[in-house]
Coordinates of N, CA and C in Angstrom, one line a residue:
M1 N 1.1 -1.0 -0.1 CA -0.1 0.1 0.6 C 0.8 0.9 -0.3
K2 N 0.6 2.2 -1.0 CA 1.0 3.4 -1.2 C 1.1 4.3 0.7
E3 N 2.2 5.2 1.1 CA 2.2 5.8 2.0 C 0.8 6.4 2.0
K4 N 0.9 7.1 1.3 CA 0.1 8.0 0.9 C -1.7 8.6 1.0
E5 N -2.1 6.8 0.4 CA -2.8 6.2 0.3 C -3.1 5.8 2.1
Y6 N -2.1 5.0 2.6 CA -2.5 4.9 4.0 C -2.7 5.7 4.8
Q7 N -2.0 6.8 5.0 CA -2.2 8.2 5.8 C -3.5 8.9 5.8
R8 N -3.8 9.0 4.3 CA -5.4 9.1 4.2 C -6.3 8.6 5.2
E9 N -6.1 7.5 4.9 CA -7.2 6.3 5.6 C -6.6 5.9 7.1
L10 N -6.0 6.0 7.7 CA -5.6 6.2 8.6 C -6.4 7.2 9.7
R11 N -5.7 8.1 9.1 CA -6.8 10.0 9.4 C -7.8 10.0 9.8
R12 N -8.4 9.6 8.3 CA -9.9 8.9 8.6 C -10.1 8.1 9.9
L13 N -9.1 6.8 9.9 CA -9.9 6.3 10.9 C -9.2 6.6 12.5
H14 N -8.5 7.5 12.8 CA -8.5 8.1 13.8 C -9.1 8.9 14.4
G15 N -9.9 9.6 13.6 CA -11.0 10.6 13.6 C -12.4 9.6 14.2
E16 N -12.5 8.4 14.1 CA -13.4 7.3 14.4 C -13.2 6.6 15.5
L17 N -12.3 6.7 16.1 CA -11.6 6.2 17.1 C -11.8 7.2 18.4
V18 N -11.4 8.6 17.7 CA -11.7 9.6 18.9 C -13.7 9.9 19.4
A19 N -14.1 9.3 18.0 CA -15.6 9.2 18.5 C -16.1 8.1 18.9
M20 N -15.5 7.0 19.0 CA -15.0 5.5 19.7 C -14.6 6.1 21.3
Q21 N -14.0 6.3 20.9 CA -13.5 7.3 22.2 C -13.9 7.5 23.9
E22 N -15.0 9.0 23.1 CA -15.9 9.6 23.5 C -17.5 8.6 24.2
W23 N -17.4 8.1 22.9 CA -19.1 7.5 23.3 C -18.4 6.1 24.2
V24 N -17.3 5.5 24.3 CA -17.1 4.7 25.7 C -17.0 5.9 27.0
K25 N -16.2 6.5 26.7 CA -16.5 7.8 28.0 C -17.8 7.8 28.5
D26 N -19.1 8.4 27.3 CA -20.2 8.5 27.7 C -21.1 7.7 28.2
T27 N -20.4 6.3 28.2 CA -21.2 5.5 27.7 C -21.4 4.5 29.3
G28 N -19.6 4.8 29.7 CA -19.0 3.8 30.2 C -19.2 2.4 29.7
A29 N -19.0 2.4 28.7 CA -18.5 1.1 28.4 C -17.3 0.0 28.1
K30 N -16.4 -0.9 28.6 CA -15.9 -1.6 28.8 C -15.8 -2.8 27.7
I31 N -14.5 -2.5 26.9 CA -13.6 -2.7 25.9 C -12.1 -3.8 25.9
C32 N -12.0 -4.9 25.6 CA -10.8 -5.1 25.7 C -11.2 -6.4 24.6
V33 N -9.4 -5.6 24.0 CA -8.8 -6.3 22.5 C -7.5 -6.6 23.2
V34 N -7.7 -8.3 22.6 CA -6.4 -8.9 22.9 C -5.9 -9.6 22.0
F35 N -4.8 -8.9 21.4 CA -3.5 -8.8 20.0 C -2.6 -9.8 20.6
E36 N -3.1 -11.4 19.2 CA -1.8 -12.7 19.7 C -1.5 -12.6 17.8
G37 N -0.1 -13.1 18.2 CA -0.2 -13.8 16.8 C 1.3 -14.5 16.6
R38 N 1.7 -14.4 15.5 CA 3.6 -15.0 15.4 C 4.4 -13.6 15.6
D39 N 5.6 -14.2 16.2 CA 6.2 -12.6 15.8 C 7.0 -12.0 15.0
T40 N 7.1 -11.4 14.5 CA 7.5 -10.1 13.3 C 5.7 -9.9 12.9
A41 N 4.6 -10.5 13.4 CA 3.2 -9.9 12.7 C 3.0 -8.4 12.7
G42 N 3.2 -7.8 13.8 CA 3.1 -6.9 13.2 C 1.9 -6.3 14.8
K43 N 2.4 -6.8 15.9 CA 0.8 -6.6 17.0 C 1.0 -5.1 17.3
G44 N 3.1 -4.9 17.6 CA 2.9 -3.5 18.1 C 3.0 -2.3 17.3
G45 N 3.1 -2.6 16.1 CA 2.8 -1.5 15.2 C 1.3 -1.3 14.9
T46 N 0.4 -2.5 15.5 CA -1.2 -1.9 15.0 C -1.5 -1.4 16.9
I47 N -1.1 -1.6 17.1 CA -1.1 -1.4 18.7 C -0.7 0.8 18.4
K48 N 0.0 0.5 18.3 CA 0.6 2.3 18.0 C -0.2 2.6 16.9
A49 N -0.4 2.0 16.5 CA -1.4 2.6 15.5 C -3.0 3.6 15.7
I50 N -3.4 2.2 16.5 CA -4.9 2.4 17.1 C -4.4 3.6 18.0
T51 N -3.5 3.7 19.3 CA -3.5 4.2 20.2 C -2.7 5.6 19.6
E52 N -2.5 6.4 18.7 CA -1.8 6.8 18.5 C -2.0 8.6 18.8
R53 N -3.7 8.2 18.3 CA -4.7 9.4 18.2 C -5.6 9.6 19.8
V54 N -5.4 8.6 20.7 CA -6.9 9.1 21.5 C -6.1 9.5 22.9
S55 N -6.7 9.1 24.0 CA -6.3 9.4 25.4 C -6.0 8.2 25.9
P56 N -4.9 8.1 26.3 CA -3.9 6.7 27.7 C -4.7 7.0 28.6
R57 N -5.4 7.5 28.3 CA -7.0 7.6 30.6 C -7.6 7.0 29.7
T58 N -8.2 6.2 28.6 CA -9.3 5.8 27.9 C -8.5 4.5 27.6
F59 N -7.6 4.7 26.8 CA -7.2 3.4 26.0 C -5.6 3.1 26.2
R60 N -6.1 2.1 27.3 CA -4.4 1.5 28.4 C -4.1 0.2 27.3
V61 N -2.7 0.2 27.3 CA -2.0 -0.9 26.6 C -1.8 -1.9 27.7
V62 N -1.8 -3.3 27.9 CA -1.2 -4.0 28.9 C -0.6 -4.9 28.1
A63 N 0.7 -5.1 28.9 CA 2.7 -5.9 28.4 C 2.8 -5.9 29.1
L64 N 2.2 -7.2 30.1 CA 2.3 -8.0 31.2 C 4.7 -8.8 30.6
P65 N 5.2 -8.2 31.4 CA 6.2 -8.8 31.5 C 6.6 -10.8 32.2
A66 N 7.5 -10.9 32.4 CA 7.4 -12.4 32.6 C 6.9 -12.9 34.0
P67 N 6.1 -14.0 34.5 CA 5.5 -13.8 35.9 C 6.5 -13.9 36.9
T68 N 6.5 -13.3 38.2 CA 7.4 -13.6 39.3 C 7.7 -14.5 39.7
E69 N 8.0 -15.6 40.9 CA 7.9 -16.6 41.5 C 6.7 -16.6 41.5
R70 N 5.8 -15.1 43.0 CA 4.5 -15.8 43.4 C 4.0 -15.4 42.4
E71 N 3.9 -14.8 41.6 CA 2.4 -15.3 40.0 C 2.5 -16.3 39.8
K72 N 3.9 -16.9 39.5 CA 3.6 -18.4 39.2 C 2.8 -19.8 39.7
S73 N 2.9 -19.4 40.6 CA 1.9 -19.7 42.3 C 0.6 -20.1 42.1
Q74 N 0.0 -18.8 41.4 CA -0.9 -18.4 41.6 C -1.8 -19.3 40.4
M75 N -2.9 -19.0 40.1 CA -4.4 -19.5 38.9 C -3.6 -18.6 37.8
Y76 N -3.7 -19.1 36.7 CA -2.8 -18.9 35.7 C -3.1 -17.7 35.6
L77 N -4.8 -17.8 34.9 CA -5.7 -16.3 34.4 C -5.3 -15.7 35.7
Q78 N -5.2 -15.4 37.1 CA -5.2 -14.2 38.2 C -4.6 -13.0 37.5
R79 N -3.4 -13.1 37.1 CA -2.6 -12.2 37.1 C -3.0 -10.8 36.1
Y80 N -3.8 -11.6 35.0 CA -4.3 -11.1 34.3 C -5.5 -10.0 34.5
V81 N -6.9 -10.9 35.3 CA -7.9 -9.8 35.5 C -7.5 -8.7 36.3
P82 N -7.1 -8.3 37.0 CA -6.9 -6.6 37.6 C -7.1 -5.8 36.5
H83 N -6.3 -6.3 34.9 CA -6.5 -5.3 34.0 C -7.5 -5.5 33.1
L84 N -8.4 -6.1 32.9 CA -9.9 -6.1 32.3 C -10.0 -4.7 32.5
P85 N -11.1 -4.1 32.0 CA -11.6 -2.6 31.9 C -12.5 -2.8 32.8
G86 N -12.4 -1.6 33.7 CA -13.9 -0.7 34.0 C -15.0 -0.1 32.8
A87 N -15.6 0.5 33.3 CA -16.3 1.3 33.0 C -15.5 2.9 32.4
G88 N -15.5 2.8 30.7 CA -15.0 4.1 30.0 C -13.9 3.6 29.8
D89 N -13.5 2.7 30.0 CA -12.0 1.7 29.6 C -11.9 0.8 28.0
V90 N -11.5 1.8 27.4 CA -10.8 0.3 26.2 C -9.4 -0.3 27.2
V91 N -9.0 -1.5 27.1 CA -7.6 -2.0 27.4 C -7.2 -2.8 26.1
I92 N -6.2 -2.9 25.7 CA -5.4 -3.7 24.9 C -4.3 -4.1 25.5
F93 N -4.8 -5.6 25.2 CA -3.1 -6.3 25.6 C -2.5 -6.7 24.4
D94 N -1.2 -6.9 24.6 CA -0.3 -6.8 23.6 C 1.3 -8.7 24.1
R95 N -0.3 -9.2 24.1 CA -0.3 -10.6 23.7 C -1.0 -11.0 25.1
S96 N -1.4 -12.0 25.9 CA -2.7 -12.1 26.4 C -2.1 -13.5 27.4
W97 N -3.1 -13.8 28.4 CA -3.2 -14.9 28.5 C -3.1 -16.7 27.6
Y98 N -3.4 -16.0 26.6 CA -2.8 -17.0 25.6 C -1.2 -17.7 25.0
N99 N -0.7 -16.7 25.8 CA 1.0 -16.6 26.0 C 0.8 -18.3 26.6
R100 N 0.4 -18.6 27.3 CA -0.1 -20.5 27.7 C 0.0 -21.1 26.9
A101 N -0.9 -21.1 25.6 CA -1.3 -21.8 24.4 C -0.6 -21.6 23.4
G102 N 0.9 -20.3 23.2 CA 1.1 -20.6 22.4 C 3.0 -20.5 23.0
V103 N 3.6 -19.4 23.2 CA 5.1 -19.8 23.4 C 5.6 -20.5 24.8
E104 N 4.5 -20.4 25.8 CA 4.8 -20.8 27.0 C 4.9 -22.4 26.1
R105 N 3.8 -23.3 25.7 CA 3.5 -24.2 24.6 C 4.7 -24.5 24.1
V106 N 5.6 -24.3 23.5 CA 5.8 -24.1 22.6 C 7.5 -24.4 22.8
L107 N 7.8 -23.7 23.5 CA 9.5 -23.6 24.4 C 9.2 -24.4 25.7
G108 N 8.1 -25.0 26.2 CA 8.5 -25.8 27.3 C 8.4 -25.2 28.4
F109 N 8.1 -24.0 28.7 CA 7.6 -22.9 29.8 C 7.0 -23.9 30.5
C110 N 5.7 -24.7 29.9 CA 4.6 -25.1 31.0 C 4.5 -27.1 30.2
S111 N 4.1 -27.7 31.2 CA 3.4 -28.6 30.6 C 2.3 -29.3 30.1
D112 N 2.3 -29.8 29.5 CA 0.8 -30.4 28.8 C -0.1 -30.6 29.5
D113 N 0.0 -31.0 30.7 CA -1.7 -30.9 31.4 C -1.9 -29.8 31.9
Q114 N -1.0 -28.4 31.7 CA -1.4 -27.4 32.3 C -1.4 -26.5 31.1
V115 N -1.2 -26.6 30.3 CA -2.0 -26.7 28.2 C -3.4 -27.0 28.8
K116 N -3.6 -28.3 28.7 CA -5.6 -28.7 28.6 C -6.2 -28.0 29.7
Q117 N -5.5 -28.0 30.7 CA -6.8 -27.3 31.8 C -6.8 -25.9 31.5
F118 N -5.9 -25.4 30.8 CA -6.2 -23.9 29.7 C -6.8 -23.7 29.0
L119 N -6.5 -24.5 28.1 CA -8.2 -24.6 27.0 C -9.3 -25.0 27.5
S120 N -9.0 -26.3 28.1 CA -11.0 -26.0 28.8 C -11.0 -25.0 29.8
S121 N -10.2 -24.8 30.6 CA -10.8 -23.1 31.4 C -11.3 -21.5 30.7
V122 N -10.3 -22.1 29.4 CA -11.0 -19.9 29.2 C -12.0 -19.9 28.3
P123 N -12.8 -20.7 27.9 CA -13.3 -20.2 27.2 C -15.0 -19.8 28.2
G124 N -14.8 -20.9 29.2 CA -15.9 -20.0 30.7 C -15.2 -19.1 31.2
V125 N -14.0 -18.7 31.4 CA -13.5 -17.4 32.3 C -13.9 -16.5 30.9
E126 N -14.6 -16.2 29.1 CA -13.7 -15.2 28.4 C -16.0 -15.1 28.6
R127 N -16.2 -15.9 29.0 CA -18.1 -16.3 29.0 C -18.0 -15.1 30.1
A128 N -17.4 -15.3 31.3 CA -17.5 -14.7 32.3 C -18.0 -13.4 32.5
I129 N -16.0 -13.0 31.4 CA -16.1 -11.6 30.6 C -16.9 -11.4 30.8
V130 N -17.3 -11.7 29.0 CA -18.2 -11.1 28.1 C -19.7 -10.8 29.1
D131 N -20.6 -11.8 30.3 CA -21.1 -11.6 30.8 C -21.4 -10.4 31.5
S132 N -20.2 -9.5 32.0 CA -19.7 -9.0 32.7 C -20.0 -7.3 31.9
G133 N -20.6 -7.5 30.7 CA -20.6 -6.5 29.4 C -19.3 -6.0 29.1
V134 N -18.4 -6.7 29.0 CA -17.0 -6.0 28.8 C -17.0 -7.1 26.9
I135 N -16.7 -6.0 25.9 CA -17.2 -5.9 24.8 C -15.2 -6.7 24.2
L136 N -15.3 -7.9 23.9 CA -14.0 -8.5 23.7 C -13.8 -8.8 22.7
L137 N -12.5 -8.7 22.1 CA -12.3 -8.7 20.9 C -10.7 -9.5 20.8
K138 N -10.7 -10.4 19.7 CA -9.7 -11.7 19.9 C -8.7 -10.9 18.5
Y139 N -7.5 -10.9 18.0 CA -7.0 -11.1 17.1 C -5.7 -12.1 16.9
W140 N -5.5 -12.6 15.6 CA -4.7 -13.3 15.7 C -3.5 -12.9 14.4
L141 N -2.5 -12.2 14.6 CA -2.4 -11.3 13.2 C -1.2 -13.0 12.5
E142 N -1.4 -13.2 11.7 CA -1.1 -13.7 10.5 C 0.6 -13.4 9.8
V143 N 1.3 -13.7 10.0 CA 2.6 -13.0 8.6 C 3.1 -14.7 7.7
G144 N 3.6 -14.3 6.9 CA 4.3 -15.8 6.0 C 5.3 -16.2 6.5
E145 N 5.9 -17.3 5.9 CA 7.3 -17.3 6.3 C 8.6 -16.4 5.6
A146 N 8.3 -16.2 4.6 CA 9.2 -15.7 3.6 C 9.3 -14.1 4.3
E147 N 7.9 -13.6 4.5 CA 8.4 -12.4 5.4 C 8.4 -12.1 6.5
Q148 N 8.0 -13.1 7.5 CA 8.8 -13.2 8.5 C 10.2 -13.6 8.3
T149 N 11.4 -13.8 8.0 CA 11.8 -14.1 7.7 C 12.8 -12.9 7.5
R150 N 12.4 -12.2 6.5 CA 12.6 -10.8 5.8 C 12.7 -9.7 7.3
R151 N 11.4 -9.9 8.1 CA 11.5 -9.2 8.8 C 12.6 -9.5 10.4
L152 N 13.0 -10.6 10.6 CA 13.8 -10.8 11.7 C 15.3 -10.5 11.4
E153 N 15.4 -10.7 9.3 CA 16.6 -9.7 9.1 C 16.4 -8.6 9.0
N154 N 15.7 -8.2 9.3 CA 16.2 -6.8 9.6 C 16.3 -6.3 10.8
R155 N 15.7 -6.6 11.3 CA 16.1 -6.6 12.5 C 17.5 -6.3 13.2
I156 N 18.1 -7.6 12.4 CA 19.4 -8.1 13.1 C 20.2 -7.0 12.2
N157 N 19.9 -6.1 11.3 CA 20.7 -5.8 10.3 C 20.6 -3.9 10.7
D158 N 19.5 -3.9 11.4 CA 18.7 -2.1 11.5 C 19.1 -1.8 13.0
P159 N 20.2 -1.2 13.3 CA 20.4 -0.3 14.9 C 19.6 -0.1 15.8
R160 N 18.5 0.9 15.2 CA 17.2 1.4 15.5 C 16.7 -0.2 15.8
K161 N 16.7 -1.4 15.2 CA 15.8 -2.4 15.3 C 15.7 -3.2 16.2
V162 N 16.9 -3.8 16.5 CA 17.8 -4.4 17.3 C 17.6 -4.8 18.8
W163 N 16.6 -4.2 19.0 CA 16.0 -4.1 20.6 C 14.9 -4.8 20.5
K164 N 14.7 -5.0 19.5 CA 13.0 -5.9 19.0 C 13.4 -7.6 19.2
L165 N 15.0 -7.5 18.5 CA 15.1 -9.0 18.3 C 15.7 -9.4 19.7
S166 N 14.8 -10.9 20.0 CA 15.4 -11.7 21.8 C 16.2 -13.0 21.7
S167 N 16.4 -13.6 22.4 CA 16.4 -14.8 22.0 C 15.4 -15.5 22.4
L168 N 13.8 -15.5 22.2 CA 13.0 -16.5 22.4 C 12.6 -16.1 21.2
D169 N 13.1 -15.4 20.1 CA 12.9 -14.4 18.4 C 13.1 -15.1 18.1
L170 N 14.3 -16.1 18.3 CA 15.1 -16.4 17.3 C 15.2 -18.5 17.7
Q171 N 14.7 -18.6 18.6 CA 14.2 -20.4 18.8 C 12.5 -20.2 18.6
S172 N 11.7 -19.4 18.5 CA 10.4 -19.5 17.9 C 10.1 -19.2 16.3
Y173 N 11.8 -18.5 15.2 CA 11.7 -19.1 14.2 C 11.8 -20.5 14.0
S174 N 13.1 -20.7 14.3 CA 13.6 -22.3 14.0 C 12.1 -23.5 14.6
R175 N 11.0 -22.7 15.1 CA 9.6 -23.7 15.5 C 8.1 -23.9 14.8
W176 N 8.7 -23.1 12.9 CA 7.3 -22.2 12.7 C 6.4 -23.4 12.9
Y177 N 6.5 -24.7 12.5 CA 5.3 -25.6 12.5 C 4.8 -26.6 13.6
D178 N 5.4 -26.1 15.3 CA 5.3 -26.4 16.4 C 3.8 -25.2 16.7
Y179 N 4.0 -23.9 16.1 CA 3.8 -22.0 16.6 C 2.2 -22.8 16.1
S180 N 2.6 -23.5 14.4 CA 1.1 -23.2 13.7 C 0.7 -24.2 14.2
R181 N 1.2 -25.5 15.1 CA -0.1 -26.8 15.5 C -0.6 -26.3 16.6
A182 N 0.4 -25.7 17.5 CA -0.4 -24.6 18.8 C -1.7 -24.0 18.3
R183 N -1.2 -22.9 17.4 CA -2.2 -22.3 16.9 C -3.9 -22.7 16.8
D184 N -3.4 -23.7 15.7 CA -4.4 -24.7 15.5 C -5.5 -25.0 16.4
E185 N -4.5 -25.8 17.0 CA -5.5 -26.4 18.5 C -5.8 -25.3 19.5
M186 N -5.4 -24.0 19.3 CA -6.1 -23.0 20.5 C -7.3 -22.1 19.7
F187 N -7.3 -22.4 18.7 CA -8.7 -21.7 17.4 C -9.3 -22.9 18.0
R188 N -9.4 -24.0 18.0 CA -9.9 -25.1 18.1 C -11.0 -25.7 19.6
S189 N -10.4 -24.6 20.6 CA -10.9 -25.4 22.3 C -11.4 -23.5 22.2
T190 N -11.1 -22.6 21.6 CA -11.1 -21.2 22.2 C -11.9 -20.3 21.3
D191 N -12.7 -20.9 20.3 CA -13.0 -20.0 19.0 C -14.6 -20.2 19.2
T192 N -15.2 -19.1 19.8 CA -17.0 -19.6 20.4 C -17.4 -18.2 20.2
A193 N -18.5 -18.5 20.0 CA -19.9 -17.9 20.1 C -20.1 -16.4 20.0
W194 N -19.0 -16.6 21.7 CA -19.7 -15.4 22.7 C -18.0 -15.1 22.4
A195 N -16.9 -15.5 22.0 CA -15.6 -14.6 21.9 C -14.8 -15.4 21.1
P196 N -15.3 -15.3 19.5 CA -14.7 -15.9 18.0 C -13.0 -14.9 18.0
W197 N -12.3 -15.9 17.3 CA -10.6 -15.2 17.4 C -10.8 -14.8 15.2
Y198 N -10.4 -13.6 15.7 CA -10.5 -12.6 14.6 C -8.7 -12.8 13.8
V199 N -9.1 -13.3 11.9 CA -7.2 -13.6 11.7 C -7.4 -12.5 10.7
A200 N -6.3 -12.0 10.7 CA -5.6 -10.9 10.2 C -4.2 -11.2 9.3
N201 N -4.4 -10.8 7.9 CA -3.1 -11.4 7.4 C -2.6 -10.4 7.7
T202 N -0.7 -9.8 7.8 CA -0.8 -8.5 8.0 C 0.8 -8.6 6.9
D203 N 1.1 -9.2 6.1 CA 2.3 -9.5 5.4 C 2.9 -8.3 4.9
D204 N 1.1 -7.3 4.1 CA 1.4 -6.3 4.1 C 1.0 -5.1 4.8
K205 N 1.6 -4.5 6.0 CA 1.7 -4.2 7.6 C 0.9 -3.0 7.5
K206 N 0.7 -2.3 6.4 CA -0.4 -1.0 6.0 C -1.8 -1.3 5.9
S207 N -1.8 -1.9 5.3 CA -3.3 -2.9 5.2 C -4.0 -3.5 6.3
G208 N -2.9 -4.2 6.3 CA -3.5 -5.2 7.8 C -3.6 -3.6 8.8
R209 N -3.1 -3.4 9.3 CA -3.3 -2.3 10.4 C -5.6 -1.7 10.2
L210 N -5.1 -1.4 8.7 CA -6.3 -0.6 8.1 C -7.7 -0.9 8.2
N211 N -6.8 -2.9 8.1 CA -8.6 -3.6 8.5 C -8.5 -4.0 9.9
I212 N -7.5 -4.0 10.4 CA -8.2 -4.8 11.9 C -8.9 -3.3 12.6
I213 N -8.0 -1.5 12.7 CA -9.1 -1.2 13.0 C -10.6 -0.5 12.3
S214 N -11.0 -1.0 11.4 CA -11.9 -1.0 10.0 C -12.6 -1.9 11.5
H215 N -12.4 -3.1 11.4 CA -13.2 -4.7 12.0 C -13.3 -3.7 13.6
L216 N -11.9 -3.3 13.9 CA -12.0 -3.2 16.0 C -13.7 -2.0 15.9
L217 N -13.5 -0.8 14.9 CA -14.7 0.2 15.0 C -16.2 -0.2 14.9
A218 N -15.8 -1.5 13.7 CA -17.4 -2.0 13.1 C -17.8 -3.1 13.9
S219 N -17.0 -3.6 15.3 CA -17.7 -4.1 16.2 C -17.7 -4.0 18.0
V220 N -17.8 -2.2 17.4 CA -18.7 -1.8 18.8 C -20.1 -0.3 18.1
P221 N -20.5 -0.6 19.1 CA -21.6 0.4 18.4 C -21.8 1.9 19.0
Y222 N -20.5 2.8 18.7 CA -20.3 3.7 18.9 C -20.7 4.7 18.2
Q223 N -21.4 5.5 19.1 CA -22.0 6.6 17.6 C -21.4 8.3 17.8
P224 N -21.2 8.3 15.5 CA -20.6 9.7 15.3 C -20.6 10.2 15.9
M225 N -19.2 10.7 16.1 CA -19.1 12.3 17.2 C -19.6 13.9 16.6
K226 N -20.5 14.5 17.2 CA -21.4 15.8 16.8 C -20.1 16.2 16.8
H227 N -20.0 17.7 15.9 CA -19.1 18.8 15.3 C -19.5 19.5 16.0
R228 N -18.7 19.9 16.7 CA -19.0 21.1 18.2 C -18.4 22.6 16.9
D229 N -19.1 23.7 17.5 CA -19.0 24.9 17.0 C -18.4 25.9 18.3
V230 N -17.0 25.4 18.5 CA -16.2 26.0 19.6 C -15.6 27.4 18.8
K231 N -15.0 28.8 19.8 CA -15.2 29.4 20.0 C -14.1 30.1 21.0
L232 N -12.9 30.4 20.4 CA -11.6 30.7 21.1 C -12.2 31.9 22.0
P233 N -11.8 32.0 23.4 CA -12.5 33.2 24.4 C -11.7 33.9 24.0
K234 N -12.1 35.0 23.9 CA -10.6 36.8 24.2 C -9.6 36.0 25.7
R235 N -8.4 37.0 24.8 CA -7.8 36.7 26.3 C -7.6 37.6 27.2
Q236 N -7.1 38.0 28.3 CA -6.8 38.7 29.1 C -6.0 40.1 28.1
K237 N -6.7 41.3 29.0 CA -5.6 42.2 28.9 C -4.2 41.8 29.8
S238 N -3.3 42.4 29.5 CA -2.1 42.6 30.2 C -1.5 43.0 31.6
N239 N -2.3 43.8 31.2 CA -2.5 44.9 33.1 C -1.1 45.3 33.5
G240 N -0.4 45.5 32.7 CA 1.8 46.0 32.8 C 1.8 45.1 33.0
Y241 N 1.8 43.7 32.9 CA 2.3 42.4 32.9 C 3.5 43.0 31.7
H242 N 4.7 42.6 32.1 CA 6.1 42.7 31.2 C 6.9 41.5 31.4
D243 N 7.6 40.4 30.4 CA 8.6 39.6 30.0 C 9.6 39.2 31.7
P244 N 9.8 38.9 32.5 CA 10.9 39.0 34.2 C 12.4 39.3 32.8
E245 N 12.7 40.0 33.5 CA 14.2 39.8 33.2 C 14.8 38.8 34.3
L246 N 15.3 37.1 33.9 CA 15.8 36.6 34.7 C 16.4 36.0 33.7
P247 N 17.8 35.3 34.4 CA 18.5 34.2 33.6 C 17.6 33.6 32.8
M248 N 17.6 32.8 31.8 CA 16.6 31.5 31.9 C 17.9 30.6 30.9
R249 N 17.6 29.4 31.1 CA 18.3 28.2 30.3 C 17.6 27.1 29.2
H250 N 18.3 28.2 27.8 CA 17.8 27.5 26.8 C 18.7 26.7 26.8
I251 N 18.0 25.8 25.6 CA 18.2 24.7 25.7 C 19.3 24.7 23.6
P252 N 20.0 24.2 23.1 CA 20.4 24.3 22.5 C 19.8 24.2 21.2
T253 N 20.2 25.2 20.2 CA 19.2 25.3 18.7 C 20.0 25.0 17.6
P254 N 20.7 23.7 17.5 CA 21.2 22.9 16.1 C 20.4 23.1 15.2
F255 N 19.3 23.1 15.6 CA 18.3 23.3 14.0 C 17.2 24.5 14.9
T256 N 17.6 24.3 13.7 CA 16.2 26.6 13.4 C 14.8 26.1 12.0
P257 N 13.9 27.1 12.3 CA 13.3 27.3 11.5 C 13.7 27.3 9.7
A258 N 13.2 26.6 8.9 CA 13.9 27.0 7.1 C 13.0 28.5 7.0
G259 N 14.3 29.6 6.5 CA 14.1 30.2 6.1 C 14.1 31.5 7.5

């Protein structure tokens, strides 16, 4: 997709996201968006595109670190529950409780019995989430083998992106079909009528982001925001105020306005 076309459509969708935000605040709606997918599939970029023009007070991104020893002793889903949305919240999970069905399973961080228990219990938990009034949307971002290779090589060679490359990424890369099998079983067990999975192809990042944002907006019954006729008030008079003669510490200015 051409950059100009992408930016034009993204600008339009940003306006709709702001309208959705105002509807969420006014109605006390609760929205939870889960992003999962293969490594390099573009979860972070998509989340950034969604949250770029909205308020972080309404849109909250949750990306939990590895569990502590205490958290490992808890019920698996327990540490995610406090982050679920309350009234007027949009919570976006950058990876979620589905770590257990994906990376933890494939890389051996949990047992087969723990995976089976998770897959059997999570539909009921998600049913309870939805029954509490939460709009729950689950997205799986899918990228092809060749494109994943290209993106990982780009991370290796670009000093701006090297921080995105972890040892787990390299392990995951070598186990493409283990991830495919884990994904397939996850879909079979947790794709339900009340919390279905939506798959987005993101080989082209730009069109993938636009498609996801469009679907998100179509899945929320928000009302378009009415245009407000706002006029700036007159500023007060100076009433004798003068700029102070103080020793200001100005930053260096290696960059100056053109012209």
